[in-house]
Amino acid sequence: MRATLMYSAGDVRVENVPDSVIKHPTDALVRITASCVCGSDLHPYGSMKPEHGPARMGHEFIGIVEDMGSEVTTVKRGDLVVAPFAISDNTCEFCREHLHTSCAHAQANFWDGLPDEGGQAEAVRVPLADGTLVKLPVTADSALIPSLLTLSDVFGTGYHAAVAGGVNERTRVTVIGDGAVGLLAVLSAKRLRAEQIILMGRHQARTDLGREFGATDVVSARGEEGIEAVRKLTGGNGTHVVLEAVGHMPAYEQALGVVRPGGVISRVGVPQYEEAPVGFGSLFRHNIRLAGGPAPVRAYIEELMPAILDGTIEPGKVFDATTDLDGVPAGYQDMADRTSLKVLVKP
């Protein structure tokens, strides 16, 4: 079968690889009908060293169950399913606490942690299929597929940022980042009835979509100028919640600059740093809390899906380009160049 591999920074190839096969009685074999390139894929695309490649790529997909192990009971052949970006059993202590990204099962993992599988491919072996896969009540050619695909990561991640930050009808919110996660954090803050939603982004096509999703204000400036603009919009105080959807240090520093005393910085952008200001002069002095983390999107799928199915929301609007597997390497480059927001892949 064909699959996407990253050999090093900027070097993505689609190659023939051994077919995915059932290895454990809890596995399912899924033929992928829709996947995509994630903004977090751009981190290794910009920095991977050759000694760390080749790596199978892709952690967001929808597909049809083609086969399953003898212990799989919740899905059957022919079912259309969506997979979260983290593999989990959905039964352990942490999963029951809606923390599927910390599942205690020995086979639990992130897709990026499985060396022989990936979602940007023709097929994939899904460990812990009963816990990981969620059946979709549509067909593979449904117009809702792009929006349903966002349940595998970016919508659930944006929603997790808002939930972890405690967004409600009394909160003012700043969203840092106009990528897919940032835009869907805007949509999520709107669903949680935030009083004000300020989107910090510089690409008008994206910020226009952010306004459609619910942003009340857009700030295009960065750094001190951007911080000053947000504070001006909030009477000088900053916002109760900051949803940081980028992952680089300047975004974290910007979050520190716009958060209100007593507020929350909720990070879902994968941090590209280990050390950050957290001491007296940054977080401690004004009782600012730090929240967020890898989104347990499995916990949110059933909650978010109905609004997609009835057309209330359309998170799939974050996809502005579509390609087949052959176009995946160019899709990476387009997203890195910011000429595409998010690339949908139809193998």
mmCIF file of C-alpha atoms in Angstrom:
data_model
loop_
_atom_site.group_PDB
_atom_site.id
_atom_site.type_symbol
_atom_site.label_atom_id
_atom_site.label_comp_id
_atom_site.label_asym_id
_atom_site.label_seq_id
_atom_site.Cartn_x
_atom_site.Cartn_y
_atom_site.Cartn_z
ATOM 1 C CA MET A 1 0.000 0.000 0.000
ATOM 2 C CA ARG A 2 1.030 3.651 -0.276
ATOM 3 C CA ALA A 3 1.815 5.873 2.674
ATOM 4 C CA THR A 4 3.444 9.201 3.557
ATOM 5 C CA LEU A 5 6.907 9.263 5.124
ATOM 6 C CA MET A 6 8.964 12.194 6.345
ATOM 7 C CA TYR A 7 12.687 11.671 5.901
ATOM 8 C CA SER A 8 13.898 14.984 7.275
ATOM 9 C CA ALA A 9 12.928 18.641 7.405
ATOM 10 C CA GLY A 10 11.217 19.538 4.138
ATOM 11 C CA ASP A 11 11.536 16.005 2.745
ATOM 12 C CA VAL A 12 8.142 14.271 2.566
ATOM 13 C CA ARG A 13 7.613 11.324 0.218
ATOM 14 C CA VAL A 14 4.739 9.002 -0.692
ATOM 15 C CA GLU A 15 6.048 5.469 -1.041
ATOM 16 C CA ASN A 16 4.995 1.849 -1.139
ATOM 17 C CA VAL A 17 5.143 0.218 2.289
ATOM 18 C CA PRO A 18 4.081 -3.194 3.644
ATOM 19 C CA ASP A 19 0.311 -3.544 3.953
ATOM 20 C CA SER A 20 -1.126 -2.898 7.387
ATOM 21 C CA VAL A 21 -2.382 -6.150 8.952
ATOM 22 C CA ILE A 22 -4.143 -7.284 12.110
ATOM 23 C CA LYS A 23 -1.582 -8.017 14.847
ATOM 24 C CA HIS A 24 -3.706 -8.227 18.003
ATOM 25 C CA PRO A 25 -7.260 -9.462 18.645
ATOM 26 C CA THR A 26 -8.194 -5.897 19.654
ATOM 27 C CA ASP A 27 -7.027 -4.394 16.315
ATOM 28 C CA ALA A 28 -9.101 -3.209 13.383
ATOM 29 C CA LEU A 29 -7.926 -2.684 9.825
ATOM 30 C CA VAL A 30 -9.300 0.532 8.319
ATOM 31 C CA ARG A 31 -9.210 1.611 4.686
ATOM 32 C CA ILE A 32 -8.719 5.362 4.837
ATOM 33 C CA THR A 33 -11.190 7.503 2.905
ATOM 34 C CA ALA A 34 -10.223 10.937 4.264
ATOM 35 C CA SER A 35 -7.238 12.287 6.151
ATOM 36 C CA CYS A 36 -5.318 15.550 6.311
ATOM 37 C CA VAL A 37 -2.133 17.401 7.124
ATOM 38 C CA CYS A 38 -2.015 18.927 10.616
ATOM 39 C CA GLY A 39 -0.387 22.145 11.708
ATOM 40 C CA SER A 40 1.562 20.123 14.259
ATOM 41 C CA ASP A 41 3.060 18.137 11.350
ATOM 42 C CA LEU A 42 4.807 21.358 10.364
ATOM 43 C CA HIS A 43 6.994 21.256 13.483
ATOM 44 C CA PRO A 44 9.002 18.214 12.285
ATOM 45 C CA TYR A 45 8.642 19.460 8.698
ATOM 46 C CA GLY A 46 10.671 22.457 9.741
ATOM 47 C CA SER A 47 13.158 20.763 12.042
ATOM 48 C CA MET A 48 13.416 16.958 11.685
ATOM 49 C CA LYS A 49 16.979 15.650 11.512
ATOM 50 C CA PRO A 50 17.718 12.901 8.967
ATOM 51 C CA GLU A 51 18.658 10.441 11.708
ATOM 52 C CA HIS A 52 15.094 10.612 13.034
ATOM 53 C CA GLY A 53 13.525 9.581 9.715
ATOM 54 C CA PRO A 54 11.852 8.129 7.859
ATOM 55 C CA ALA A 55 8.711 8.525 9.960
ATOM 56 C CA ARG A 56 5.177 7.557 8.974
ATOM 57 C CA MET A 57 2.923 10.590 9.047
ATOM 58 C CA GLY A 58 -0.707 11.407 9.775
ATOM 59 C CA HIS A 59 -2.853 11.233 12.896
ATOM 60 C CA GLU A 60 -6.300 12.348 11.653
ATOM 61 C CA PHE A 61 -8.459 10.076 9.528
ATOM 62 C CA ILE A 62 -11.848 8.659 8.628
ATOM 63 C CA GLY A 63 -12.178 5.266 7.009
ATOM 64 C CA ILE A 64 -14.081 2.046 6.474
ATOM 65 C CA VAL A 65 -13.468 -1.001 8.672
ATOM 66 C CA GLU A 66 -12.192 -3.803 6.425
ATOM 67 C CA ASP A 67 -11.255 -6.354 9.077
ATOM 68 C CA MET A 68 -10.985 -6.689 12.842
ATOM 69 C CA GLY A 69 -9.559 -8.938 15.503
ATOM 70 C CA SER A 70 -11.600 -11.541 17.330
ATOM 71 C CA GLU A 71 -12.125 -9.359 20.417
ATOM 72 C CA VAL A 72 -13.458 -6.266 18.634
ATOM 73 C CA THR A 73 -17.161 -5.792 19.347
ATOM 74 C CA THR A 74 -18.138 -2.137 18.817
ATOM 75 C CA VAL A 75 -17.424 -1.859 15.073
ATOM 76 C CA LYS A 76 -17.864 -4.263 12.187
ATOM 77 C CA ARG A 77 -16.825 -4.596 8.560
ATOM 78 C CA GLY A 78 -18.245 -1.812 6.439
ATOM 79 C CA ASP A 79 -18.618 0.713 9.283
ATOM 80 C CA LEU A 80 -17.413 4.240 8.596
ATOM 81 C CA VAL A 81 -15.344 5.400 11.565
ATOM 82 C CA VAL A 82 -13.333 8.363 12.804
ATOM 83 C CA ALA A 83 -10.185 7.950 14.876
ATOM 84 C CA PRO A 84 -8.856 10.427 17.463
ATOM 85 C CA PHE A 85 -5.175 11.324 17.308
ATOM 86 C CA ALA A 86 -4.555 9.322 20.501
ATOM 87 C CA ILE A 87 -5.121 5.565 20.804
ATOM 88 C CA SER A 88 -6.922 4.574 24.016
ATOM 89 C CA ASP A 89 -8.988 1.771 25.512
ATOM 90 C CA ASN A 90 -11.753 4.155 26.709
ATOM 91 C CA THR A 91 -12.108 2.067 29.896
ATOM 92 C CA CYS A 92 -9.075 2.702 32.134
ATOM 93 C CA GLU A 93 -9.133 5.043 35.114
ATOM 94 C CA PHE A 94 -7.816 7.984 33.123
ATOM 95 C CA CYS A 95 -10.169 7.426 30.189
ATOM 96 C CA ARG A 96 -13.101 7.333 32.602
ATOM 97 C CA GLU A 97 -11.915 10.724 33.801
ATOM 98 C CA HIS A 98 -11.975 11.953 30.172
ATOM 99 C CA LEU A 99 -8.183 11.956 29.934
ATOM 100 C CA HIS A 100 -7.748 9.565 27.031
ATOM 101 C CA THR A 101 -4.361 11.030 26.135
ATOM 102 C CA SER A 102 -3.038 9.495 29.375
ATOM 103 C CA CYS A 103 -4.632 6.062 28.864
ATOM 104 C CA ALA A 104 -2.908 3.457 31.026
ATOM 105 C CA HIS A 105 -3.225 0.557 28.553
ATOM 106 C CA ALA A 106 0.077 -0.819 27.304
ATOM 107 C CA GLN A 107 -0.967 -0.283 23.669
ATOM 108 C CA ALA A 108 -2.178 3.276 24.195
ATOM 109 C CA ASN A 109 -0.168 5.772 22.187
ATOM 110 C CA PHE A 110 -0.268 8.740 19.871
ATOM 111 C CA TRP A 111 -0.406 7.830 16.189
ATOM 112 C CA ASP A 112 2.884 9.659 15.760
ATOM 113 C CA GLY A 113 4.375 7.172 18.221
ATOM 114 C CA LEU A 114 3.627 4.112 16.073
ATOM 115 C CA PRO A 115 6.580 3.595 13.719
ATOM 116 C CA ASP A 116 4.706 1.394 11.229
ATOM 117 C CA GLU A 117 1.348 3.193 10.954
ATOM 118 C CA GLY A 118 0.017 6.595 9.955
ATOM 119 C CA GLY A 119 -3.128 8.303 8.769
ATOM 120 C CA GLN A 120 -1.760 9.828 5.559
ATOM 121 C CA ALA A 121 -1.957 6.473 3.821
ATOM 122 C CA GLU A 122 -4.306 4.086 2.059
ATOM 123 C CA ALA A 123 -4.921 1.949 5.150
ATOM 124 C CA VAL A 124 -4.029 1.719 8.825
ATOM 125 C CA ARG A 125 -4.045 -0.790 11.669
ATOM 126 C CA VAL A 126 -5.962 0.631 14.625
ATOM 127 C CA PRO A 127 -4.935 -0.756 18.029
ATOM 128 C CA LEU A 128 -7.587 -0.862 20.769
ATOM 129 C CA ALA A 129 -10.277 -0.444 18.139
ATOM 130 C CA ASP A 130 -13.194 -0.663 20.581
ATOM 131 C CA GLY A 131 -11.871 2.265 22.588
ATOM 132 C CA THR A 132 -10.401 4.340 19.793
ATOM 133 C CA LEU A 133 -12.834 4.210 16.866
ATOM 134 C CA VAL A 134 -16.174 5.999 16.772
ATOM 135 C CA LYS A 135 -18.786 4.968 14.224
ATOM 136 C CA LEU A 136 -20.157 7.727 11.987
ATOM 137 C CA PRO A 137 -23.822 7.756 10.913
ATOM 138 C CA VAL A 138 -23.072 8.903 7.359
ATOM 139 C CA THR A 139 -21.569 7.441 4.195
ATOM 140 C CA ALA A 140 -18.017 8.008 3.009
ATOM 141 C CA ASP A 141 -19.200 10.395 0.275
ATOM 142 C CA SER A 142 -21.202 12.614 2.648
ATOM 143 C CA ALA A 143 -20.724 16.366 2.349
ATOM 144 C CA LEU A 144 -20.199 16.345 6.120
ATOM 145 C CA ILE A 145 -16.927 14.389 5.933
ATOM 146 C CA PRO A 146 -14.596 17.441 6.197
ATOM 147 C CA SER A 147 -16.376 18.642 9.323
ATOM 148 C CA LEU A 148 -16.526 15.159 10.846
ATOM 149 C CA LEU A 149 -12.812 14.745 10.176
ATOM 150 C CA THR A 150 -12.094 17.725 12.444
ATOM 151 C CA LEU A 151 -13.361 15.585 15.339
ATOM 152 C CA SER A 152 -10.169 13.543 15.065
ATOM 153 C CA ASP A 153 -8.064 16.487 16.227
ATOM 154 C CA VAL A 154 -8.450 20.174 15.434
ATOM 155 C CA PHE A 155 -12.043 20.787 16.539
ATOM 156 C CA GLY A 156 -11.647 18.678 19.660
ATOM 157 C CA THR A 157 -8.340 20.422 20.360
ATOM 158 C CA GLY A 158 -9.815 23.899 20.018
ATOM 159 C CA TYR A 159 -12.726 22.834 22.198
ATOM 160 C CA HIS A 160 -10.372 21.379 24.814
ATOM 161 C CA ALA A 161 -8.529 24.695 24.965
ATOM 162 C CA ALA A 162 -11.784 26.500 25.705
ATOM 163 C CA VAL A 163 -13.020 23.921 28.220
ATOM 164 C CA ALA A 164 -9.677 23.738 30.048
ATOM 165 C CA GLY A 165 -9.634 27.529 30.187
ATOM 166 C CA GLY A 166 -13.083 27.649 31.758
ATOM 167 C CA VAL A 167 -14.723 29.710 29.024
ATOM 168 C CA ASN A 168 -18.307 30.714 29.811
ATOM 169 C CA GLU A 169 -20.734 33.548 29.184
ATOM 170 C CA ARG A 170 -18.877 35.844 31.616
ATOM 171 C CA THR A 171 -15.430 35.475 30.075
ATOM 172 C CA ARG A 172 -13.503 37.553 27.609
ATOM 173 C CA VAL A 173 -11.225 35.396 25.485
ATOM 174 C CA THR A 174 -8.121 35.952 23.380
ATOM 175 C CA VAL A 175 -7.215 33.298 20.810
ATOM 176 C CA ILE A 176 -3.584 33.355 19.672
ATOM 177 C CA GLY A 177 -3.079 31.798 16.253
ATOM 178 C CA ASP A 178 -5.177 31.769 13.080
ATOM 179 C CA GLY A 179 -4.419 28.178 12.081
ATOM 180 C CA ALA A 180 -7.113 25.512 12.097
ATOM 181 C CA VAL A 181 -6.891 24.919 15.852
ATOM 182 C CA GLY A 182 -7.013 28.628 16.630
ATOM 183 C CA LEU A 183 -10.027 29.169 14.389
ATOM 184 C CA LEU A 184 -11.839 26.224 15.937
ATOM 185 C CA ALA A 185 -10.935 27.533 19.380
ATOM 186 C CA VAL A 186 -12.850 30.648 18.317
ATOM 187 C CA LEU A 187 -15.800 28.478 17.266
ATOM 188 C CA SER A 188 -15.589 26.621 20.585
ATOM 189 C CA ALA A 189 -15.487 29.815 22.646
ATOM 190 C CA LYS A 190 -18.557 30.980 20.748
ATOM 191 C CA ARG A 191 -20.356 27.702 21.544
ATOM 192 C CA LEU A 192 -19.515 28.254 25.217
ATOM 193 C CA ARG A 193 -21.036 31.757 24.944
ATOM 194 C CA ALA A 194 -17.932 33.843 25.623
ATOM 195 C CA GLU A 195 -18.698 37.533 26.122
ATOM 196 C CA GLN A 196 -15.869 38.701 23.837
ATOM 197 C CA ILE A 197 -13.542 36.755 21.523
ATOM 198 C CA ILE A 198 -10.397 38.480 20.253
ATOM 199 C CA LEU A 199 -8.539 36.609 17.514
ATOM 200 C CA MET A 200 -4.851 37.420 17.077
ATOM 201 C CA GLY A 201 -3.883 36.578 13.504
ATOM 202 C CA ARG A 202 -2.364 38.193 10.449
ATOM 203 C CA HIS A 203 -3.906 36.380 7.460
ATOM 204 C CA GLN A 204 -7.136 38.074 6.417
ATOM 205 C CA ALA A 205 -8.728 35.053 4.749
ATOM 206 C CA ARG A 206 -8.261 33.170 8.002
ATOM 207 C CA THR A 207 -9.343 35.961 10.309
ATOM 208 C CA ASP A 208 -12.418 36.502 8.125
ATOM 209 C CA LEU A 209 -13.288 32.856 8.785
ATOM 210 C CA GLY A 210 -12.578 33.532 12.450
ATOM 211 C CA ARG A 211 -15.169 36.305 12.399
ATOM 212 C CA GLU A 212 -17.620 33.904 10.790
ATOM 213 C CA PHE A 213 -16.902 31.419 13.573
ATOM 214 C CA GLY A 214 -17.594 34.055 16.238
ATOM 215 C CA ALA A 215 -14.621 36.379 16.751
ATOM 216 C CA THR A 216 -15.808 39.803 17.878
ATOM 217 C CA ASP A 217 -12.449 41.482 17.259
ATOM 218 C CA VAL A 218 -9.290 40.798 15.257
ATOM 219 C CA VAL A 219 -5.804 42.003 16.187
ATOM 220 C CA SER A 220 -3.213 41.573 13.441
ATOM 221 C CA ALA A 221 -0.268 43.062 15.326
ATOM 222 C CA ARG A 222 2.181 40.903 17.276
ATOM 223 C CA GLY A 223 4.475 41.445 20.233
ATOM 224 C CA GLU A 224 4.094 44.560 22.357
ATOM 225 C CA GLU A 225 1.963 46.269 19.715
ATOM 226 C CA GLY A 226 -0.449 43.343 19.671
ATOM 227 C CA ILE A 227 -0.550 43.166 23.458
ATOM 228 C CA GLU A 228 -1.337 46.869 23.665
ATOM 229 C CA ALA A 229 -4.160 46.464 21.114
ATOM 230 C CA VAL A 230 -5.776 43.633 23.086
ATOM 231 C CA ARG A 231 -5.534 45.561 26.325
ATOM 232 C CA LYS A 232 -7.101 48.581 24.669
ATOM 233 C CA LEU A 233 -10.027 46.389 23.577
ATOM 234 C CA THR A 234 -10.487 45.162 27.151
ATOM 235 C CA GLY A 235 -10.309 48.390 29.128
ATOM 236 C CA GLY A 236 -6.638 47.848 29.882
ATOM 237 C CA ASN A 237 -7.132 44.633 31.839
ATOM 238 C CA GLY A 238 -6.627 41.860 29.292
ATOM 239 C CA THR A 239 -8.890 38.826 28.922
ATOM 240 C CA HIS A 240 -9.970 36.220 31.451
ATOM 241 C CA VAL A 241 -8.845 33.377 29.197
ATOM 242 C CA VAL A 242 -6.134 33.086 26.556
ATOM 243 C CA LEU A 243 -6.262 30.138 24.169
ATOM 244 C CA GLU A 244 -2.746 29.638 22.806
ATOM 245 C CA ALA A 245 -2.850 27.557 19.625
ATOM 246 C CA VAL A 246 0.661 28.040 18.238
ATOM 247 C CA GLY A 247 3.235 26.403 20.498
ATOM 248 C CA HIS A 248 6.216 28.734 20.018
ATOM 249 C CA MET A 249 7.704 30.906 22.758
ATOM 250 C CA PRO A 250 6.624 34.252 21.251
ATOM 251 C CA ALA A 251 3.009 33.051 21.386
ATOM 252 C CA TYR A 252 3.393 32.094 25.055
ATOM 253 C CA GLU A 253 4.961 35.485 25.814
ATOM 254 C CA GLN A 254 2.103 37.161 23.973
ATOM 255 C CA ALA A 255 -0.345 35.159 26.096
ATOM 256 C CA LEU A 256 1.360 36.435 29.233
ATOM 257 C CA GLY A 257 0.957 39.962 27.954
ATOM 258 C CA VAL A 258 -2.785 39.794 27.310
ATOM 259 C CA VAL A 259 -4.074 37.616 30.155
ATOM 260 C CA ARG A 260 -6.026 39.348 32.920
ATOM 261 C CA PRO A 261 -4.974 39.051 36.594
ATOM 262 C CA GLY A 262 -6.618 35.909 37.920
ATOM 263 C CA GLY A 263 -6.938 34.583 34.385
ATOM 264 C CA VAL A 264 -6.018 31.361 32.611
ATOM 265 C CA ILE A 265 -3.611 30.613 29.766
ATOM 266 C CA SER A 266 -4.834 27.431 28.074
ATOM 267 C CA ARG A 267 -2.214 25.974 25.730
ATOM 268 C CA VAL A 268 -2.989 23.434 23.032
ATOM 269 C CA GLY A 269 -0.312 24.403 20.522
ATOM 270 C CA VAL A 270 2.370 21.710 20.892
ATOM 271 C CA PRO A 271 5.098 23.535 22.878
ATOM 272 C CA GLN A 272 8.405 23.796 21.067
ATOM 273 C CA TYR A 273 10.135 24.689 24.350
ATOM 274 C CA GLU A 274 10.590 23.181 27.821
ATOM 275 C CA GLU A 275 11.349 26.303 29.832
ATOM 276 C CA ALA A 276 8.989 29.274 29.995
ATOM 277 C CA PRO A 277 8.271 32.153 32.410
ATOM 278 C CA VAL A 278 6.184 30.807 35.313
ATOM 279 C CA GLY A 279 7.619 32.583 38.352
ATOM 280 C CA PHE A 280 6.681 35.585 40.467
ATOM 281 C CA GLY A 281 6.969 38.231 37.775
ATOM 282 C CA SER A 282 4.961 36.261 35.203
ATOM 283 C CA LEU A 283 2.277 33.882 36.505
ATOM 284 C CA PHE A 284 2.538 33.889 40.292
ATOM 285 C CA ARG A 285 2.268 37.614 41.033
ATOM 286 C CA HIS A 286 -1.194 37.990 39.504
ATOM 287 C CA ASN A 287 -2.655 34.533 40.235
ATOM 288 C CA ILE A 288 -2.501 33.499 36.576
ATOM 289 C CA ARG A 289 -3.066 29.804 35.944
ATOM 290 C CA LEU A 290 -1.638 27.601 33.210
ATOM 291 C CA ALA A 291 -3.896 24.939 31.693
ATOM 292 C CA GLY A 292 -4.315 22.897 28.531
ATOM 293 C CA GLY A 293 -2.328 19.991 27.112
ATOM 294 C CA PRO A 294 -2.842 17.292 24.470
ATOM 295 C CA ALA A 295 -6.574 17.280 23.844
ATOM 296 C CA PRO A 296 -8.423 14.093 24.849
ATOM 297 C CA VAL A 297 -10.574 14.475 21.745
ATOM 298 C CA ARG A 298 -12.130 11.019 22.218
ATOM 299 C CA ALA A 299 -13.954 12.496 25.214
ATOM 300 C CA TYR A 300 -15.571 15.211 23.078
ATOM 301 C CA ILE A 301 -16.587 13.383 19.897
ATOM 302 C CA GLU A 302 -20.106 12.369 20.960
ATOM 303 C CA GLU A 303 -20.682 15.822 22.434
ATOM 304 C CA LEU A 304 -19.613 17.761 19.345
ATOM 305 C CA MET A 305 -20.894 15.496 16.578
ATOM 306 C CA PRO A 306 -24.643 16.313 16.761
ATOM 307 C CA ALA A 307 -24.125 19.986 15.896
ATOM 308 C CA ILE A 308 -22.153 18.911 12.808
ATOM 309 C CA LEU A 309 -24.792 16.400 11.755
ATOM 310 C CA ASP A 310 -27.649 18.909 12.031
ATOM 311 C CA GLY A 311 -25.697 21.656 10.277
ATOM 312 C CA THR A 312 -25.522 24.022 13.228
ATOM 313 C CA ILE A 313 -21.765 24.355 12.783
ATOM 314 C CA GLU A 314 -19.365 23.647 9.924
ATOM 315 C CA PRO A 315 -15.834 23.261 11.315
ATOM 316 C CA GLY A 316 -14.778 21.656 8.035
ATOM 317 C CA LYS A 317 -14.506 25.152 6.566
ATOM 318 C CA VAL A 318 -10.912 25.138 7.838
ATOM 319 C CA PHE A 319 -10.062 22.904 4.864
ATOM 320 C CA ASP A 320 -9.211 25.155 1.942
ATOM 321 C CA ALA A 321 -7.399 22.632 -0.256
ATOM 322 C CA THR A 322 -7.945 18.991 -1.260
ATOM 323 C CA THR A 323 -5.484 16.520 -2.738
ATOM 324 C CA ASP A 324 -4.814 12.829 -3.241
ATOM 325 C CA LEU A 325 -1.797 11.061 -1.757
ATOM 326 C CA ASP A 326 0.449 12.202 -4.593
ATOM 327 C CA GLY A 327 -0.201 15.807 -3.608
ATOM 328 C CA VAL A 328 0.661 15.406 0.075
ATOM 329 C CA PRO A 329 4.301 16.607 -0.177
ATOM 330 C CA ALA A 330 3.149 19.774 -1.937
ATOM 331 C CA GLY A 331 0.402 20.120 0.659
ATOM 332 C CA TYR A 332 3.009 20.227 3.414
ATOM 333 C CA GLN A 333 4.891 22.945 1.590
ATOM 334 C CA ASP A 334 1.737 24.954 0.954
ATOM 335 C CA MET A 335 0.823 24.851 4.632
ATOM 336 C CA ALA A 336 4.378 25.764 5.640
ATOM 337 C CA ASP A 337 4.234 28.707 3.208
ATOM 338 C CA ARG A 338 0.824 29.715 4.616
ATOM 339 C CA THR A 339 -0.753 29.512 1.175
ATOM 340 C CA SER A 340 -3.049 26.767 2.504
ATOM 341 C CA LEU A 341 -4.750 26.712 5.884
ATOM 342 C CA LYS A 342 -5.369 22.961 6.108
ATOM 343 C CA VAL A 343 -5.098 20.307 3.389
ATOM 344 C CA LEU A 344 -7.704 17.546 3.099
ATOM 345 C CA VAL A 345 -6.344 14.274 1.721
ATOM 346 C CA LYS A 346 -8.521 11.764 -0.127
ATOM 347 C CA PRO A 347 -6.402 8.654 -0.784
#
